């Protein structure tokens, strides 16, 4: 069955009535959804595991860099796309600092290598004596500055040395390598790869406008579009629309809005013009998802924007990317964008911020390490050791007496994250369809599982029924969908399961934003399920503290507190049928050690002052939008 948000309102309401009649007659919902995924063209359907119409969860990373990215290569990364896929499938690969990297929680289900299109493959070419680019003066300057050539490269970009270089042959060779590795490792039903790359635009004030472009299948353009062609993301959308007309489908995923200096979710176009319906339609056609968390911080919410959210101060990275400049909070965080979108929909009839959520690592080592205890940071030799990333003291103090590395960014990096996708099978087509319909979620690293549904006629006790999923799909919408008003208060089915390799769950929350009668946005945080038998306080909407603790001498944590599973069938106590609103789920684990604490313990030193000692790992579902009568 198609999601209700794809159906006319009258037909959607007809289906709800049909569902109620079915309950009366049969006692359960017989109308279960049909899977819209199918086997990839790479293999026969008979060779695949049977599709699950109720959908399986798949975990992956759609933000991975290798030696083909200029910044990775400049910090001694030599790993290839092939290495990146071998790592994702569970193998160990080397790190430039000498250690071996391997996922401790098991292989991933899918991955995309997303090297920067800007100067793609150029640095390896300029380091190859057999390549004509090796002879360039800028190439010699970069080699002489190695392994600290990043500043030299930035200077070369600034003065046009690289722009005047014919780097298209190097780009072509690297792009072919990326495509070939993706095609070689794609194993439908078992491990899925996506042909992909990163578009790295910025504003004139160094605000981050980066996107990862993920292609649906084996068809890809001859070359990726980069910031060299345009720094305007709207031009990227035009290019993607043009490719779609040629049969090459894709989606772009914005990331690090937290470092955009207010520009990622600006209320004006790139050129400063007012937003309109065409802008909103084009953006959502090309950008149905947003990356909510990764190594350079979490972009869900900021304490200055949501002071009443006790859990808003989580892995905040306050800088514009690759700078030490403060990033303006307003216009940079996802929750605020969701609320602004509601206001625009109410006032002007369009919403350019109807995003679903994923998370990723943004590793530049070809090997993402989202596990706190297994963290190796982001960029090769720049931050590949605890001392280099500022979590433990240097062997010798700096000239100014500083005991720690002076780079302020590295200690604020986070061990995050992963994308979760609910799809019928592990194939490009099925996963891509799920991303299109936004049946996705992001985690800060652990493999937490989250499901979120809404409907008007869910029966009491649905969360404990054996036909929970059949009923949830048949008589409601899943995360990413629109719930059309029916005159009653909706019921929300909320479910989460812990990662057995991480801590138990502490609480299950629903985040709500709505437009009030004055046309202003407002938000609320509701705890909806508590661990350890706790009950939600009806006045504060909060669970009691479950008493879970962490021993920071060895990072052991409470084994007798928390839950393996939390679930609820919840009704919003503040629901107003006339209010346009959006809801999403946030699930929190019990506290565990942050990666910097693990580094300190292993080094036999105290955790660095000023860094969080523990964190509450978490996951975020894609939202569900409630649409009042009249649209």
Coordinates of C-alpha atoms in Angstrom, one line a residue:
X1 CA 0.0 0.0 0.0
X2 CA 1.3 3.4 -0.8
X3 CA 2.0 5.9 2.0
X4 CA -1.0 8.1 2.8
X5 CA 1.0 11.2 2.0
X6 CA 1.0 10.2 -1.6
X7 CA -2.8 9.9 -1.8
X8 CA -5.5 12.4 -2.1
X9 CA -7.1 13.3 1.2
X10 CA -10.5 11.8 0.4
X11 CA -9.0 8.5 -0.6
X12 CA -6.8 8.5 2.5
X13 CA -9.8 8.9 4.7
X14 CA -11.6 6.2 2.8
X15 CA -8.8 3.8 3.7
X16 CA -9.0 4.8 7.4
X17 CA -12.8 3.9 7.4
X18 CA -12.0 0.6 5.6
X19 CA -9.5 -0.1 8.3
X20 CA -12.0 0.4 11.1
X21 CA -14.5 -1.9 9.5
X22 CA -11.9 -4.5 9.1
X23 CA -11.1 -4.3 12.8
X24 CA -14.8 -4.8 13.7
X25 CA -15.2 -7.8 11.4
X26 CA -11.9 -9.6 11.8
X27 CA -10.4 -8.2 15.0
X28 CA -7.2 -7.3 13.2
X29 CA -6.0 -5.3 10.2
X30 CA -5.9 -7.5 7.1
X31 CA -4.6 -4.7 4.8
X32 CA -0.9 -5.0 5.1
X33 CA 1.4 -3.0 2.8
X34 CA 3.0 -4.4 -0.2
X35 CA 6.7 -4.0 -0.7
X36 CA 7.7 -1.5 -3.3
X37 CA 11.3 -2.7 -3.4
X38 CA 12.5 -5.2 -5.9
X39 CA 15.7 -7.0 -6.8
X40 CA 18.5 -4.9 -8.3
X41 CA 19.2 -5.4 -11.9
X42 CA 22.6 -6.7 -11.0
X43 CA 21.3 -10.2 -10.2
X44 CA 18.2 -12.4 -10.4
X45 CA 15.4 -12.1 -7.8
X46 CA 15.8 -15.8 -7.1
X47 CA 19.3 -15.2 -5.7
X48 CA 18.1 -12.7 -3.1
X49 CA 16.7 -13.3 0.3
X50 CA 12.9 -12.9 0.3
X51 CA 11.8 -9.3 0.6
X52 CA 10.1 -8.4 3.9
X53 CA 6.9 -6.3 3.2
X54 CA 7.1 -5.1 6.8
X55 CA 10.7 -4.0 6.2
X56 CA 14.0 -4.8 7.8
X57 CA 16.4 -2.3 9.3
X58 CA 19.8 -1.8 7.6
X59 CA 22.7 0.3 8.9
X60 CA 25.2 2.1 6.8
X61 CA 27.4 5.1 6.1
X62 CA 26.8 7.5 3.2
X63 CA 29.7 9.8 4.0
X64 CA 33.1 8.3 3.5
X65 CA 36.3 9.8 2.0
X66 CA 39.4 8.1 0.6
X67 CA 42.7 9.2 -0.9
X68 CA 40.9 10.8 -3.8
X69 CA 39.8 13.7 -1.5
X70 CA 42.4 16.4 -1.5
X71 CA 42.2 17.0 2.3
X72 CA 42.5 13.3 3.1
X73 CA 45.5 12.8 0.8
X74 CA 47.3 15.8 2.3
X75 CA 47.1 14.2 5.7
X76 CA 48.8 11.0 4.5
X77 CA 45.6 8.9 3.8
X78 CA 46.3 6.4 1.0
X79 CA 43.3 4.1 1.4
X80 CA 41.2 3.6 -1.7
X81 CA 37.5 3.2 -2.3
X82 CA 38.1 -0.6 -2.5
X83 CA 39.7 -0.4 1.0
X84 CA 36.7 1.6 2.3
X85 CA 34.3 -1.1 1.1
X86 CA 36.4 -3.9 2.5
X87 CA 36.4 -2.1 5.8
X88 CA 32.6 -1.7 5.8
X89 CA 32.3 -5.4 5.1
X90 CA 34.2 -6.2 8.3
X91 CA 37.9 -6.3 7.2
X92 CA 40.7 -4.4 9.0
X93 CA 42.6 -1.7 7.1
X94 CA 45.6 0.5 8.0
X95 CA 45.6 4.0 9.4
X96 CA 48.3 6.5 8.4
X97 CA 49.4 6.8 12.0
X98 CA 50.2 3.1 12.1
X99 CA 47.3 1.4 13.9
X100 CA 44.8 -1.0 12.3
X101 CA 41.1 0.0 12.0
X102 CA 38.2 -2.4 12.2
X103 CA 34.6 -2.1 13.1
X104 CA 34.0 -3.8 16.4
X105 CA 30.2 -4.0 16.1
X106 CA 30.2 -6.0 12.9
X107 CA 29.9 -5.2 9.2
X108 CA 27.7 -2.5 7.8
X109 CA 24.8 -3.3 5.4
X110 CA 25.5 -0.5 2.9
X111 CA 27.9 2.3 2.2
X112 CA 28.7 5.0 -0.3
X113 CA 32.2 6.5 -0.9
X114 CA 31.7 10.3 -1.1
X115 CA 35.0 11.8 -2.1
X116 CA 35.1 15.6 -2.7
X117 CA 34.3 16.4 -6.4
X118 CA 36.5 19.5 -6.0
X119 CA 40.0 18.6 -7.2
X120 CA 38.9 14.9 -7.1
X121 CA 42.0 12.8 -7.6
X122 CA 44.3 15.8 -8.1
X123 CA 46.6 15.3 -5.1
X124 CA 47.5 11.7 -5.9
X125 CA 48.2 12.8 -9.5
X126 CA 50.5 15.6 -8.4
X127 CA 52.4 13.1 -6.2
X128 CA 52.9 10.6 -9.0
X129 CA 56.2 11.0 -10.9
X130 CA 54.6 9.3 -14.0
X131 CA 51.9 12.0 -14.2
X132 CA 52.4 15.3 -16.0
X133 CA 50.9 17.2 -13.0
X134 CA 53.9 16.1 -10.9
X135 CA 56.0 18.7 -12.6
X136 CA 53.9 21.7 -11.6
X137 CA 55.3 24.2 -9.2
X138 CA 52.3 23.9 -7.0
X139 CA 52.8 20.2 -6.9
X140 CA 56.4 20.7 -5.7
X141 CA 55.3 23.1 -3.0
X142 CA 52.7 20.6 -1.7
X143 CA 55.3 17.8 -1.6
X144 CA 57.8 20.0 0.1
X145 CA 55.2 20.9 2.7
X146 CA 54.1 17.3 3.3
X147 CA 52.7 16.0 5.6
X148 CA 51.5 19.5 6.5
X149 CA 50.4 20.5 3.0
X150 CA 46.9 21.5 3.9
X151 CA 47.7 25.2 4.5
X152 CA 49.7 25.2 1.2
X153 CA 46.8 23.7 -0.6
X154 CA 44.4 26.3 0.8
X155 CA 46.8 29.1 -0.3
X156 CA 47.0 27.6 -3.8
X157 CA 43.2 27.5 -4.0
X158 CA 43.0 31.1 -2.8
X159 CA 45.4 32.4 -5.4
X160 CA 44.1 30.3 -8.3
X161 CA 47.0 28.0 -8.7
X162 CA 44.8 24.9 -8.7
X163 CA 42.0 26.5 -10.7
X164 CA 44.5 27.1 -13.6
X165 CA 45.6 23.5 -13.5
X166 CA 44.1 21.0 -15.9
X167 CA 42.9 18.5 -13.3
X168 CA 40.1 17.0 -15.4
X169 CA 42.1 13.8 -16.4
X170 CA 42.9 13.2 -12.7
X171 CA 39.2 13.7 -11.8
X172 CA 38.1 11.3 -14.6
X173 CA 40.5 8.6 -13.4
X174 CA 39.4 8.9 -9.7
X175 CA 35.7 9.0 -10.6
X176 CA 36.2 5.8 -12.7
X177 CA 37.9 4.2 -9.7
X178 CA 35.0 5.2 -7.4
X179 CA 32.4 3.8 -9.8
X180 CA 34.3 0.5 -10.4
X181 CA 34.8 -0.1 -6.6
X182 CA 31.1 0.5 -6.0
X183 CA 30.1 -1.9 -8.8
X184 CA 32.6 -4.5 -7.7
X185 CA 31.4 -4.6 -4.1
X186 CA 27.7 -4.3 -4.6
X187 CA 26.2 -7.6 -3.6
X188 CA 22.4 -7.3 -3.7
X189 CA 20.7 -8.9 -0.7
X190 CA 23.9 -8.9 1.4
X191 CA 25.9 -5.6 1.0
X192 CA 24.8 -2.6 -1.0
X193 CA 27.0 0.1 -2.4
X194 CA 26.1 3.5 -3.8
X195 CA 27.9 5.5 -6.4
X196 CA 28.3 8.9 -4.7
X197 CA 30.4 12.0 -4.1
X198 CA 30.5 15.2 -2.1
X199 CA 29.7 18.6 -3.4
X200 CA 31.6 21.1 -1.2
X201 CA 30.1 24.6 -1.6
X202 CA 30.5 27.4 0.9
X203 CA 29.2 30.9 1.3
X204 CA 31.5 34.0 1.0
X205 CA 31.6 34.0 4.8
X206 CA 32.8 30.3 5.0
X207 CA 29.4 29.0 5.9
X208 CA 29.1 25.3 5.1
X209 CA 26.7 24.3 2.2
X210 CA 28.1 20.8 1.6
X211 CA 26.0 18.0 0.2
X212 CA 26.6 14.3 -0.5
X213 CA 25.1 13.2 -3.8
X214 CA 23.9 9.6 -3.9
X215 CA 23.0 7.9 -7.2
X216 CA 20.2 5.4 -7.3
X217 CA 21.8 2.7 -9.5
X218 CA 24.7 1.9 -11.9
X219 CA 24.0 5.0 -14.1
X220 CA 26.2 7.9 -13.2
X221 CA 27.3 11.1 -15.0
X222 CA 30.6 11.2 -16.8
X223 CA 31.9 13.6 -14.1
X224 CA 30.5 14.9 -10.9
X225 CA 29.5 18.6 -10.6
X226 CA 31.7 20.5 -8.1
X227 CA 32.0 23.9 -6.6
X228 CA 34.4 24.8 -9.4
X229 CA 31.3 24.9 -11.7
X230 CA 29.1 26.7 -9.1
X231 CA 29.0 27.3 -5.4
X232 CA 25.3 27.7 -5.5
X233 CA 23.4 24.6 -4.3
X234 CA 20.4 25.6 -6.4
X235 CA 22.6 25.1 -9.5
X236 CA 23.4 21.6 -8.2
X237 CA 19.6 20.9 -8.0
X238 CA 19.2 22.1 -11.6
X239 CA 22.0 19.7 -12.6
X240 CA 20.4 16.8 -10.7
X241 CA 17.1 17.6 -12.3
X242 CA 18.7 17.5 -15.8
X243 CA 20.3 14.1 -15.0
X244 CA 17.0 12.8 -13.9
X245 CA 15.5 13.6 -17.3
X246 CA 18.3 11.4 -18.7
X247 CA 17.3 8.5 -16.5
X248 CA 20.0 9.1 -13.8
X249 CA 18.2 9.5 -10.5
X250 CA 19.9 10.7 -7.3
X251 CA 19.4 12.6 -4.1
X252 CA 21.5 15.1 -2.3
X253 CA 22.0 15.1 1.5
X254 CA 23.1 18.3 3.2
X255 CA 25.4 17.9 6.2
X256 CA 27.0 19.9 9.0
X257 CA 24.3 22.5 8.9
X258 CA 25.7 23.3 12.4
X259 CA 28.7 24.8 10.7
X260 CA 26.8 26.7 8.0
X261 CA 26.8 30.1 9.9
X262 CA 23.0 30.2 9.5
X263 CA 23.0 29.6 5.7
X264 CA 21.9 25.9 5.4
X265 CA 18.3 26.7 6.4
X266 CA 18.3 30.3 5.4
X267 CA 14.9 31.9 4.7
X268 CA 16.2 33.3 1.5
X269 CA 17.8 31.9 -1.7
X270 CA 21.5 31.7 -2.3
X271 CA 21.2 35.1 -4.1
X272 CA 19.1 36.6 -1.2
X273 CA 15.7 36.4 -2.9
X274 CA 12.5 35.3 -1.0
X275 CA 11.8 31.6 -1.0
X276 CA 8.8 30.4 -3.1
X277 CA 6.9 27.3 -3.9
X278 CA 9.1 26.4 -6.8
X279 CA 12.2 26.6 -4.6
X280 CA 10.5 24.4 -2.0
X281 CA 9.4 21.8 -4.5
X282 CA 12.9 21.6 -6.2
X283 CA 14.7 21.4 -2.9
X284 CA 12.5 18.6 -1.5
X285 CA 12.7 16.7 -4.9
X286 CA 16.5 16.7 -4.6
X287 CA 17.0 16.8 -0.9
X288 CA 14.5 14.6 1.0
X289 CA 17.0 13.9 3.8
X290 CA 19.4 15.8 6.0
X291 CA 22.4 14.4 7.9
X292 CA 21.7 15.1 11.6
X293 CA 24.9 13.9 13.2
X294 CA 28.5 13.1 12.2
X295 CA 32.1 13.6 13.4
X296 CA 31.9 17.4 13.2
X297 CA 29.0 17.6 15.5
X298 CA 25.3 17.1 15.9
X299 CA 22.9 19.4 14.0
X300 CA 19.6 18.5 15.7
X301 CA 19.2 21.3 18.1
X302 CA 21.2 24.0 20.1
X303 CA 20.6 25.1 23.7
X304 CA 20.4 28.7 22.6
X305 CA 17.5 27.8 20.2
X306 CA 15.7 25.4 22.5
X307 CA 16.5 26.4 26.1
X308 CA 13.8 24.1 27.5
X309 CA 15.3 21.0 26.1
X310 CA 17.5 19.5 28.8
X311 CA 19.2 17.2 26.2
X312 CA 20.0 19.9 23.6
X313 CA 23.6 20.3 24.6
X314 CA 24.9 17.2 22.8
X315 CA 28.1 17.0 20.8
X316 CA 27.9 20.7 19.8
X317 CA 30.6 21.7 17.3
X318 CA 30.5 25.5 17.3
X319 CA 32.7 26.4 14.4
X320 CA 32.3 27.0 10.7
X321 CA 33.9 24.1 8.9
X322 CA 37.8 24.2 8.6
X323 CA 37.9 27.4 10.6
X324 CA 37.9 28.6 14.2
X325 CA 35.1 31.1 13.4
X326 CA 31.9 30.9 15.4
X327 CA 29.0 29.5 13.4
X328 CA 25.7 31.4 13.9
X329 CA 23.2 29.1 15.5
X330 CA 20.0 30.6 13.9
X331 CA 19.5 28.9 10.6
X332 CA 21.9 26.1 11.3
X333 CA 19.9 23.5 13.2
X334 CA 17.4 21.0 12.0
X335 CA 14.7 21.4 14.6
X336 CA 14.5 25.1 14.0
X337 CA 14.3 24.4 10.2
X338 CA 11.3 22.1 10.8
X339 CA 9.5 24.7 12.8
X340 CA 10.3 27.4 10.2
X341 CA 8.9 25.1 7.5
X342 CA 5.6 24.8 9.4
X343 CA 5.3 28.6 9.6
X344 CA 6.0 29.0 5.9
X345 CA 3.5 26.3 5.0
X346 CA 0.9 28.0 7.2
X347 CA 1.5 31.5 5.9
X348 CA 2.6 30.9 2.3
X349 CA 1.5 27.4 1.3
X350 CA 4.9 25.8 0.9
X351 CA 7.6 24.1 3.1
X352 CA 11.2 23.8 1.9
X353 CA 12.3 22.0 5.1
X354 CA 10.4 18.7 5.1
X355 CA 13.5 16.6 5.7
X356 CA 13.9 13.0 6.9
X357 CA 17.0 12.2 9.0
X358 CA 20.1 10.1 8.7
X359 CA 23.5 10.2 10.3
X360 CA 27.0 9.4 9.0
X361 CA 30.7 9.5 10.0
X362 CA 32.4 11.8 7.4
X363 CA 35.6 9.7 7.9
X364 CA 38.5 10.8 5.8
X365 CA 40.4 7.6 6.6
X366 CA 38.2 5.3 4.4
X367 CA 37.1 3.9 7.8
X368 CA 34.4 5.4 9.9
X369 CA 34.7 4.7 13.7
X370 CA 31.3 5.5 15.2
X371 CA 32.1 3.4 18.3
X372 CA 33.3 5.6 21.2
X373 CA 35.7 3.0 22.5
X374 CA 37.1 2.4 19.0
X375 CA 37.4 6.0 17.8
X376 CA 40.2 7.1 15.5
X377 CA 38.9 10.6 14.7
X378 CA 38.6 12.0 11.1
X379 CA 41.7 13.0 9.1
X380 CA 44.8 10.8 8.9
X381 CA 47.9 12.1 10.6
X382 CA 46.2 15.3 11.6
X383 CA 44.2 13.8 14.4
X384 CA 45.1 10.1 14.3
X385 CA 46.5 9.8 17.8
X386 CA 45.1 10.9 21.2
X387 CA 47.7 13.6 21.6
X388 CA 47.1 15.0 18.1
X389 CA 43.3 15.2 18.7
X390 CA 43.8 16.8 22.1
X391 CA 42.3 14.2 24.4
X392 CA 45.5 13.5 26.3
X393 CA 48.6 15.8 27.0
X394 CA 51.4 16.1 24.5
X395 CA 54.7 14.4 25.3
X396 CA 56.2 17.8 25.7
X397 CA 54.4 21.1 26.4
X398 CA 54.2 23.7 23.6
X399 CA 56.4 26.8 23.6
X400 CA 53.5 28.8 25.2
X401 CA 53.2 26.1 27.9
X402 CA 50.1 24.5 26.6
X403 CA 49.9 20.9 27.7
X404 CA 47.4 19.9 24.9
X405 CA 47.3 20.3 21.2
X406 CA 46.1 23.8 20.3
X407 CA 43.6 22.8 17.6
X408 CA 40.2 23.6 19.2
X409 CA 38.2 21.5 16.7
X410 CA 39.5 18.0 17.2
X411 CA 38.5 17.6 20.9
X412 CA 35.0 18.7 19.9
X413 CA 34.7 16.1 17.2
X414 CA 32.2 13.3 18.0
X415 CA 32.3 9.5 17.4
X416 CA 29.2 9.6 15.1
X417 CA 27.1 8.4 13.4
X418 CA 25.2 5.8 11.3
X419 CA 22.2 5.8 9.0
X420 CA 19.3 3.4 9.7
X421 CA 17.0 2.5 6.8
X422 CA 13.8 0.5 6.9
X423 CA 13.6 -1.3 3.6
X424 CA 12.1 -4.5 2.1
X425 CA 15.6 -5.9 1.2
X426 CA 19.2 -4.9 1.0
X427 CA 19.4 -3.6 -2.5
X428 CA 20.0 -0.3 -4.1
X429 CA 16.5 0.1 -5.3
X430 CA 14.8 -0.8 -2.0
X431 CA 17.2 1.3 0.1
X432 CA 16.9 4.2 -2.3
X433 CA 13.1 4.0 -2.3
X434 CA 13.2 4.1 1.5
X435 CA 15.4 7.1 1.5
X436 CA 13.0 8.8 -0.9
X437 CA 10.0 8.2 1.4
X438 CA 12.1 9.2 4.4
X439 CA 11.6 5.9 6.3
X440 CA 15.1 6.5 7.8
X441 CA 16.7 7.5 11.1
X442 CA 20.1 8.5 12.4
X443 CA 22.1 7.4 15.4
X444 CA 25.0 9.0 17.2
X445 CA 26.9 5.7 16.6
X446 CA 25.3 2.7 18.3
X447 CA 23.0 0.5 16.2
X448 CA 19.8 1.5 18.0
X449 CA 16.6 0.6 16.2
X450 CA 13.7 3.1 16.0
X451 CA 10.2 2.9 14.5
X452 CA 7.6 5.6 14.4
X453 CA 4.0 5.5 13.1
X454 CA 0.9 7.6 13.5
X455 CA -2.8 6.9 12.8
X456 CA -6.3 7.8 14.1
X457 CA -7.7 4.3 14.5
X458 CA -4.9 2.3 16.2
X459 CA -6.5 0.0 18.8
X460 CA -5.5 0.2 22.4
X461 CA -2.6 -2.1 23.3
X462 CA -1.3 -2.1 19.7
X463 CA 2.3 -1.8 20.9
X464 CA 1.9 -5.3 22.5
X465 CA 0.1 -7.1 19.6
X466 CA 1.7 -9.6 17.3
X467 CA 0.2 -7.8 14.3
X468 CA 1.6 -4.5 15.5
X469 CA 3.5 -3.7 12.3
X470 CA 0.8 -4.9 9.9
X471 CA -1.7 -2.7 11.6
X472 CA 0.6 0.2 11.9
X473 CA 1.3 0.3 8.2
X474 CA -2.2 -0.5 7.1
X475 CA -4.0 2.1 9.2
X476 CA -1.5 4.9 9.5
X477 CA 1.7 6.4 8.2
X478 CA 5.3 5.6 9.0
X479 CA 8.1 8.1 9.7
X480 CA 8.6 10.5 6.8
X481 CA 4.9 10.7 6.0
X482 CA 2.0 13.1 6.2
X483 CA -1.0 12.4 8.5
X484 CA -4.1 14.0 7.2
X485 CA -6.6 15.3 9.7
X486 CA -9.7 13.2 10.4
X487 CA -11.3 15.1 13.3
X488 CA -9.8 13.1 16.0
X489 CA -6.5 13.1 17.9
X490 CA -3.9 10.9 16.3
X491 CA -2.2 8.0 18.1
X492 CA 1.6 7.6 17.8
X493 CA 3.2 4.2 17.9
X494 CA 6.7 4.6 19.2
X495 CA 9.3 1.8 19.5
X496 CA 13.0 1.5 20.1
X497 CA 15.4 -1.4 20.7
X498 CA 18.9 -1.1 22.2
X499 CA 22.2 -2.0 20.6
X500 CA 23.4 -5.0 22.6
X501 CA 27.0 -3.8 22.1
X502 CA 26.1 -0.5 23.8
X503 CA 24.2 0.7 26.9
X504 CA 20.5 0.0 27.7
X505 CA 17.9 2.5 26.9
X506 CA 17.0 5.2 29.3
X507 CA 13.9 7.0 27.8
X508 CA 11.9 7.3 24.7
X509 CA 10.8 10.8 23.6
X510 CA 8.6 12.6 21.1
X511 CA 9.7 16.0 20.0
X512 CA 6.8 18.2 18.7
X513 CA 6.8 21.5 16.9
X514 CA 3.6 23.3 16.0
X515 CA 2.3 26.6 14.6
X516 CA 0.0 28.4 17.2
X517 CA -3.0 30.5 16.4
X518 CA -0.8 33.6 16.1
X519 CA 1.2 32.0 13.3
X520 CA 4.3 31.5 15.6
X521 CA 6.1 28.2 16.1
X522 CA 6.4 26.5 19.4
X523 CA 8.0 23.2 20.5
X524 CA 7.7 20.6 23.3
X525 CA 9.7 17.6 24.4
X526 CA 7.6 14.7 25.7
X527 CA 9.0 11.6 27.4
X528 CA 6.6 8.8 26.3
X529 CA 8.3 5.6 27.8
X530 CA 10.6 5.2 30.8
X531 CA 12.9 2.4 31.7
X532 CA 13.0 0.5 35.0
X533 CA 9.2 0.8 35.6
X534 CA 9.3 4.6 35.7
X535 CA 6.1 6.6 34.9
X536 CA 6.0 9.8 33.0
X537 CA 5.0 12.7 35.2
X538 CA 1.8 14.2 33.6
X539 CA 2.7 17.7 34.6
X540 CA 6.4 17.8 33.5
X541 CA 6.1 15.1 30.8
X542 CA 9.4 13.7 32.2
X543 CA 10.6 10.2 33.3
X544 CA 12.2 9.9 36.7
X545 CA 16.0 9.4 36.7
X546 CA 16.7 5.7 36.5
X547 CA 19.9 6.0 38.5
X548 CA 22.3 4.6 35.8
X549 CA 25.9 5.5 36.4
X550 CA 29.3 5.2 34.8
X551 CA 32.6 4.3 36.5
X552 CA 35.0 6.7 34.8
X553 CA 38.1 4.8 36.0
X554 CA 37.3 1.9 33.6
X555 CA 34.2 3.0 31.7
X556 CA 32.0 0.2 33.0
X557 CA 28.4 1.2 33.3
X558 CA 25.3 0.1 35.2
X559 CA 24.1 -3.3 34.1
X560 CA 21.0 -3.3 36.3
X561 CA 19.4 -0.1 34.9
X562 CA 17.8 0.6 31.6
X563 CA 15.7 -1.3 29.1
X564 CA 16.4 -3.5 26.1
X565 CA 13.2 -2.3 24.5
X566 CA 10.9 0.7 25.0
X567 CA 7.5 1.2 23.3
X568 CA 4.4 3.2 23.7
X569 CA 1.1 4.1 22.0
X570 CA 1.0 7.8 22.8
X571 CA -1.5 10.6 22.4
X572 CA -0.3 14.2 22.4
X573 CA -1.9 15.8 25.5
X574 CA -1.5 19.2 23.9
X575 CA -3.0 18.2 20.5
X576 CA -5.0 20.9 18.7
X577 CA -6.7 19.6 15.5
X578 CA -6.3 23.1 13.9
X579 CA -2.6 23.3 14.5
X580 CA -0.1 22.3 11.8
X581 CA 2.5 20.2 13.6
X582 CA 5.5 17.9 13.2
X583 CA 6.7 15.1 15.4
X584 CA 9.8 13.0 15.6
X585 CA 11.3 10.5 18.0
X586 CA 14.5 10.7 20.1
X587 CA 15.6 7.8 22.1
X588 CA 18.3 8.1 24.7
X589 CA 20.7 5.5 26.1
X590 CA 22.0 5.3 29.7
X591 CA 25.3 7.3 30.1
X592 CA 28.5 5.8 28.8
X593 CA 32.1 7.1 28.4
X594 CA 32.8 9.6 25.6
X595 CA 35.7 8.7 23.3
X596 CA 38.0 11.3 24.9
X597 CA 37.5 9.6 28.3
X598 CA 38.4 6.3 26.7
X599 CA 41.6 7.9 25.3
X600 CA 42.5 9.3 28.8
X601 CA 42.0 6.0 30.6
X602 CA 44.1 4.1 28.1
X603 CA 46.9 6.8 28.5
X604 CA 46.6 6.6 32.3
X605 CA 45.7 10.3 32.7
X606 CA 42.7 12.2 33.9
X607 CA 40.1 13.1 31.3
X608 CA 40.8 16.6 29.9
X609 CA 39.0 19.3 31.7
X610 CA 36.3 21.1 29.7
X611 CA 35.3 18.0 27.7
X612 CA 32.2 15.9 28.5
X613 CA 33.3 12.8 30.5
X614 CA 30.2 10.8 29.6
X615 CA 27.5 11.1 26.9
X616 CA 24.0 9.9 26.3
X617 CA 24.1 8.1 22.9
X618 CA 20.9 8.5 21.0
X619 CA 18.9 8.1 17.8
X620 CA 16.4 10.3 15.9
X621 CA 13.6 9.1 13.7
X622 CA 12.5 11.0 10.6
X623 CA 9.4 13.2 11.4
X624 CA 5.7 12.7 10.7
X625 CA 3.8 15.9 9.7
X626 CA 0.2 16.4 10.9
X627 CA -1.8 18.3 8.3
X628 CA -5.0 20.0 9.6
X629 CA -8.2 20.0 7.7
X630 CA -8.0 22.2 4.6
X631 CA -4.3 21.3 4.1

